[in-house]
PDB file of C-alpha atoms in Angstrom:
ATOM      1  CA  VAL T   1     -19.606   6.690 -43.751  1.00 80.00           C
ATOM      2  CA  GLU T   2     -22.127   9.372 -42.857  1.00 84.00           C
ATOM      3  CA  LEU T   3     -22.064  10.512 -39.232  1.00 86.00           C
ATOM      4  CA  SER T   4     -24.929  11.970 -37.180  1.00 82.00           C
ATOM      5  CA  ALA T   5     -22.935  15.236 -36.968  1.00 88.00           C
ATOM      6  CA  PRO T   6     -19.415  16.431 -37.835  1.00 87.00           C
ATOM      7  CA  ALA T   7     -16.542  14.716 -36.016  1.00 89.00           C
ATOM      8  CA  VAL T   8     -14.686  16.789 -33.405  1.00 86.00           C
ATOM      9  CA  ASN T   9     -12.283  14.001 -32.375  1.00 89.00           C
ATOM     10  CA  LEU T  10     -11.644  10.340 -33.161  1.00 93.00           C
ATOM     11  CA  ALA T  11      -9.462   7.394 -32.184  1.00 95.00           C
ATOM     12  CA  CYS T  12      -8.558   4.010 -33.656  1.00 94.00           C
ATOM     13  CA  SER T  13      -7.881   0.850 -31.655  1.00 94.00           C
ATOM     14  CA  SER T  14      -4.322  -0.465 -31.787  1.00 90.00           C
ATOM     15  CA  ASP T  15      -5.367  -3.381 -34.005  1.00 92.00           C
ATOM     16  CA  GLY T  16      -7.348  -1.068 -36.312  1.00 92.00           C
ATOM     17  CA  ARG T  17     -10.620  -2.974 -35.852  1.00 93.00           C
ATOM     18  CA  LEU T  18     -12.583  -0.236 -34.012  1.00 94.00           C
ATOM     19  CA  ILE T  19     -12.904   3.515 -34.530  1.00 95.00           C
ATOM     20  CA  VAL T  20     -14.574   5.796 -31.962  1.00 95.00           C
ATOM     21  CA  VAL T  21     -15.812   9.204 -33.114  1.00 94.00           C
ATOM     22  CA  ALA T  22     -16.860  12.132 -30.893  1.00 91.00           C
ATOM     23  CA  CYS T  23     -19.441  14.081 -32.884  1.00 90.00           C
ATOM     24  CA  SER T  24     -20.444  17.741 -32.545  1.00 86.00           C
ATOM     25  CA  ASP T  25     -23.943  16.718 -31.364  1.00 88.00           C
ATOM     26  CA  GLY T  26     -22.463  15.318 -28.126  1.00 88.00           C
ATOM     27  CA  SER T  27     -22.570  11.680 -29.195  1.00 90.00           C
ATOM     28  CA  LEU T  28     -19.883   9.013 -29.309  1.00 92.00           C
ATOM     29  CA  GLN T  29     -20.123   6.545 -32.176  1.00 93.00           C
ATOM     30  CA  CYS T  30     -18.137   3.336 -32.544  1.00 94.00           C
ATOM     31  CA  TYR T  31     -17.528   1.671 -35.904  1.00 94.00           C
ATOM     32  CA  ASN T  32     -16.241  -1.764 -36.858  1.00 93.00           C
ATOM     33  CA  ALA T  33     -13.549  -1.156 -39.458  1.00 91.00           C
ATOM     34  CA  THR T  34     -12.950  -3.600 -42.287  1.00 83.00           C
ATOM     35  CA  SER T  35     -10.818  -3.273 -45.384  1.00 79.00           C
ATOM     36  CA  SER T  36     -13.840  -2.146 -47.379  1.00 85.00           C
ATOM     37  CA  SER T  37     -16.221  -0.352 -44.991  1.00 88.00           C
ATOM     38  CA  LEU T  38     -17.116   1.077 -41.588  1.00 90.00           C
ATOM     39  CA  ASN T  39     -20.178  -0.359 -39.845  1.00 92.00           C
ATOM     40  CA  LEU T  40     -21.844   1.312 -36.877  1.00 92.00           C
ATOM     41  CA  ARG T  41     -21.424  -0.783 -33.716  1.00 92.00           C
ATOM     42  CA  TRP T  42     -23.023   1.540 -31.126  1.00 93.00           C
ATOM     43  CA  THR T  43     -23.897   5.153 -30.314  1.00 92.00           C
ATOM     44  CA  ILE T  44     -23.972   6.896 -26.935  1.00 89.00           C
ATOM     45  CA  SER T  45     -26.017  10.106 -26.936  1.00 89.00           C
ATOM     46  CA  ASN T  46     -24.985  13.027 -24.694  1.00 87.00           C
ATOM     47  CA  ALA T  47     -21.613  11.390 -23.978  1.00 85.00           C
ATOM     48  CA  HIS T  48     -19.570  14.604 -23.943  1.00 83.00           C
ATOM     49  CA  SER T  49     -19.953  18.383 -23.737  1.00 79.00           C
ATOM     50  CA  HIS T  50     -18.488  19.409 -27.112  1.00 73.00           C
ATOM     51  CA  VAL T  51     -21.861  20.260 -28.621  1.00 78.00           C
ATOM     52  CA  VAL T  52     -21.779  22.919 -31.304  1.00 71.00           C
ATOM     53  CA  SER T  53     -24.271  23.956 -33.956  1.00 67.00           C
ATOM     54  CA  ASP T  54     -21.651  25.599 -36.176  1.00 66.00           C
ATOM     55  CA  ILE T  55     -18.266  23.848 -36.315  1.00 61.00           C
ATOM     56  CA  PHE T  56     -16.810  26.825 -38.196  1.00 61.00           C
ATOM     57  CA  GLN T  57     -17.435  29.233 -35.319  1.00 60.00           C
ATOM     58  CA  PRO T  58     -14.173  29.796 -33.407  1.00 56.00           C
ATOM     59  CA  VAL T  59     -14.106  28.432 -29.858  1.00 53.00           C
ATOM     60  CA  SER T  60     -12.332  31.530 -28.520  1.00 50.00           C
ATOM     61  CA  SER T  61     -11.580  34.877 -30.125  1.00 51.00           C
ATOM     62  CA  ASP T  62      -9.151  35.717 -27.292  1.00 50.00           C
ATOM     63  CA  ARG T  63      -5.638  34.621 -28.404  1.00 47.00           C
ATOM     64  CA  GLU T  64      -4.611  34.126 -24.754  1.00 50.00           C
ATOM     65  CA  PHE T  65      -7.083  31.257 -24.389  1.00 47.00           C
ATOM     66  CA  ALA T  66      -7.228  29.950 -27.956  1.00 45.00           C
ATOM     67  CA  ALA T  67      -4.736  27.075 -27.542  1.00 43.00           C
ATOM     68  CA  ALA T  68      -6.194  25.773 -24.268  1.00 43.00           C
ATOM     69  CA  LYS T  69      -9.769  26.091 -25.452  1.00 46.00           C
ATOM     70  CA  ALA T  70      -9.527  24.183 -28.721  1.00 48.00           C
ATOM     71  CA  GLY T  71     -12.667  22.274 -27.709  1.00 61.00           C
ATOM     72  CA  PRO T  72     -13.807  20.400 -24.624  1.00 75.00           C
ATOM     73  CA  ILE T  73     -12.732  16.973 -25.932  1.00 81.00           C
ATOM     74  CA  HIS T  74      -9.003  17.360 -25.457  1.00 81.00           C
ATOM     75  CA  SER T  75      -8.167  13.656 -25.629  1.00 87.00           C
ATOM     76  CA  LEU T  76      -9.795  10.559 -27.040  1.00 91.00           C
ATOM     77  CA  ALA T  77      -7.505   7.527 -27.082  1.00 92.00           C
ATOM     78  CA  PHE T  78      -7.601   3.737 -27.081  1.00 94.00           C
ATOM     79  CA  ALA T  79      -5.470   1.727 -24.662  1.00 91.00           C
ATOM     80  CA  PRO T  80      -2.357   0.133 -26.171  1.00 90.00           C
ATOM     81  CA  THR T  81      -3.999  -3.278 -25.819  1.00 86.00           C
ATOM     82  CA  GLY T  82      -7.682  -4.212 -25.959  1.00 85.00           C
ATOM     83  CA  TYR T  83     -10.613  -1.877 -26.568  1.00 90.00           C
ATOM     84  CA  ALA T  84     -10.768   0.391 -23.508  1.00 89.00           C
ATOM     85  CA  PHE T  85     -10.584   4.079 -24.376  1.00 91.00           C
ATOM     86  CA  LEU T  86     -10.199   7.328 -22.427  1.00 91.00           C
ATOM     87  CA  MET T  87     -11.995  10.591 -23.048  1.00 89.00           C
ATOM     88  CA  ALA T  88     -10.878  13.822 -21.345  1.00 86.00           C
ATOM     89  CA  ASP T  89     -13.786  16.285 -21.425  1.00 84.00           C
ATOM     90  CA  ALA T  90     -12.726  19.744 -20.238  1.00 74.00           C
ATOM     91  CA  GLY T  91     -16.277  21.085 -20.578  1.00 76.00           C
ATOM     92  CA  THR T  92     -17.476  18.841 -17.755  1.00 76.00           C
ATOM     93  CA  GLN T  93     -14.009  18.488 -16.171  1.00 75.00           C
ATOM     94  CA  ARG T  94     -14.244  14.718 -16.247  1.00 79.00           C
ATOM     95  CA  LEU T  95     -12.250  11.787 -17.402  1.00 84.00           C
ATOM     96  CA  SER T  96     -14.300   8.882 -18.740  1.00 85.00           C
ATOM     97  CA  MET T  97     -13.351   5.367 -19.756  1.00 87.00           C
ATOM     98  CA  PHE T  98     -15.397   2.969 -21.851  1.00 88.00           C
ATOM     99  CA  HIS T  99     -14.933  -0.536 -23.285  1.00 87.00           C
ATOM    100  CA  ALA T 100     -15.662  -0.217 -26.985  1.00 89.00           C
ATOM    101  CA  ASN T 101     -16.108  -3.972 -27.509  1.00 85.00           C
ATOM    102  CA  SER T 102     -19.371  -3.910 -25.536  1.00 84.00           C
ATOM    103  CA  SER T 103     -22.602  -3.702 -27.517  1.00 81.00           C
ATOM    104  CA  SER T 104     -23.872  -0.999 -25.123  1.00 81.00           C
ATOM    105  CA  PRO T 105     -20.893   0.519 -23.299  1.00 84.00           C
ATOM    106  CA  THR T 106     -21.166   2.445 -20.057  1.00 78.00           C
ATOM    107  CA  ASN T 107     -18.637   4.696 -18.381  1.00 78.00           C
ATOM    108  CA  ILE T 108     -16.570   2.316 -16.252  1.00 75.00           C
ATOM    109  CA  MET T 109     -14.509   4.997 -14.549  1.00 70.00           C
ATOM    110  CA  GLU T 110     -15.626   8.547 -14.076  1.00 59.00           C
ATOM    111  CA  ASN T 111     -13.175  10.646 -12.142  1.00 58.00           C
ATOM    112  CA  GLU T 112     -14.439  14.139 -11.393  1.00 56.00           C
ATOM    113  CA  MET T 113     -11.423  16.399 -11.569  1.00 55.00           C
ATOM    114  CA  THR T 114     -11.166  19.408  -9.277  1.00 57.00           C
ATOM    115  CA  LEU T 115      -9.288  21.296 -12.002  1.00 62.00           C
ATOM    116  CA  GLU T 116      -9.842  21.509 -15.720  1.00 73.00           C
ATOM    117  CA  VAL T 117      -8.631  18.451 -17.619  1.00 76.00           C
ATOM    118  CA  LEU T 118      -6.412  19.379 -20.547  1.00 78.00           C
ATOM    119  CA  CYS T 119      -5.459  15.960 -21.880  1.00 84.00           C
ATOM    120  CA  ALA T 120      -5.000  12.270 -21.149  1.00 89.00           C
ATOM    121  CA  ALA T 121      -2.773   9.586 -22.628  1.00 92.00           C
ATOM    122  CA  TRP T 122      -2.061   5.894 -22.192  1.00 92.00           C
ATOM    123  CA  SER T 123       1.352   4.462 -21.467  1.00 90.00           C
ATOM    124  CA  SER T 124       2.398   1.877 -24.032  1.00 85.00           C
ATOM    125  CA  GLN T 125       3.761  -0.322 -21.229  1.00 78.00           C
ATOM    126  CA  VAL T 126       1.507  -3.121 -19.960  1.00 75.00           C
ATOM    127  CA  GLU T 127       2.528  -4.726 -16.633  1.00 69.00           C
ATOM    128  CA  ASN T 128       2.122  -8.517 -16.563  1.00 70.00           C
ATOM    129  CA  GLU T 129      -0.565  -8.247 -19.266  1.00 67.00           C
ATOM    130  CA  THR T 130      -3.054  -7.172 -16.557  1.00 73.00           C
ATOM    131  CA  GLU T 131      -2.249  -3.573 -15.624  1.00 84.00           C
ATOM    132  CA  LEU T 132      -2.421  -0.406 -17.734  1.00 87.00           C
ATOM    133  CA  TYR T 133      -1.153   3.070 -16.896  1.00 90.00           C
ATOM    134  CA  PHE T 134      -2.457   6.413 -18.085  1.00 90.00           C
ATOM    135  CA  CYS T 135      -1.757  10.016 -17.180  1.00 91.00           C
ATOM    136  CA  VAL T 136      -3.885  13.145 -17.074  1.00 89.00           C
ATOM    137  CA  GLY T 137      -2.631  16.688 -17.628  1.00 88.00           C
ATOM    138  CA  LEU T 138      -4.389  19.456 -15.705  1.00 84.00           C
ATOM    139  CA  VAL T 139      -4.563  23.216 -16.200  1.00 80.00           C
ATOM    140  CA  ASP T 140      -2.613  23.814 -12.964  1.00 85.00           C
ATOM    141  CA  ALA T 141       0.490  22.411 -14.728  1.00 90.00           C
ATOM    142  CA  THR T 142       0.361  19.038 -12.965  1.00 91.00           C
ATOM    143  CA  VAL T 143       0.177  15.507 -14.281  1.00 93.00           C
ATOM    144  CA  GLN T 144      -1.587  12.698 -12.420  1.00 89.00           C
ATOM    145  CA  ILE T 145      -0.736   9.055 -13.114  1.00 90.00           C
ATOM    146  CA  TYR T 146      -3.262   6.229 -12.713  1.00 85.00           C
ATOM    147  CA  SER T 147      -3.242   2.462 -13.187  1.00 85.00           C
ATOM    148  CA  ILE T 148      -6.104   0.101 -13.840  1.00 83.00           C
ATOM    149  CA  GLN T 149      -6.378  -3.673 -13.744  1.00 79.00           C
ATOM    150  CA  LEU T 150      -7.491  -5.318 -16.954  1.00 65.00           C
ATOM    151  CA  ASN T 151     -10.369  -7.745 -16.824  1.00 64.00           C
ATOM    152  CA  THR T 152      -8.857 -10.937 -18.204  1.00 47.00           C
ATOM    153  CA  GLY T 153     -11.925 -13.072 -17.671  1.00 44.00           C
TER     154      GLY T 153
END
């Protein structure tokens, strides 16, 4: 499949039906995956801050910061069940969550972090099939844990 710009990060849903791609033009693109093809489901323009004109240009020439500054999209991950996904954007210091199964998704949770977000990950445990947990790693060497209620209706 041809993207609007090179991919800087991507994630697949746990059932393999959806793929979300963060592109270097700042867009997020979601594809329906079948055994024979990928079909564009939706695109969100200006969804993240990892906008680069030359993907071959190094993010940082200073070795001290090279590992932490591998690009503003440090995490892009689907929940262990369903089609919600997290995106940790260090460039804007925000954590966003979208439902990929929507035809025009919007950010359903935007938590402005006071410190730079380094990464985010889902727990594989689902409480009573209605509650999901995820954690966020911050540059101050702390981890914050969150839970959300799943919409079962």
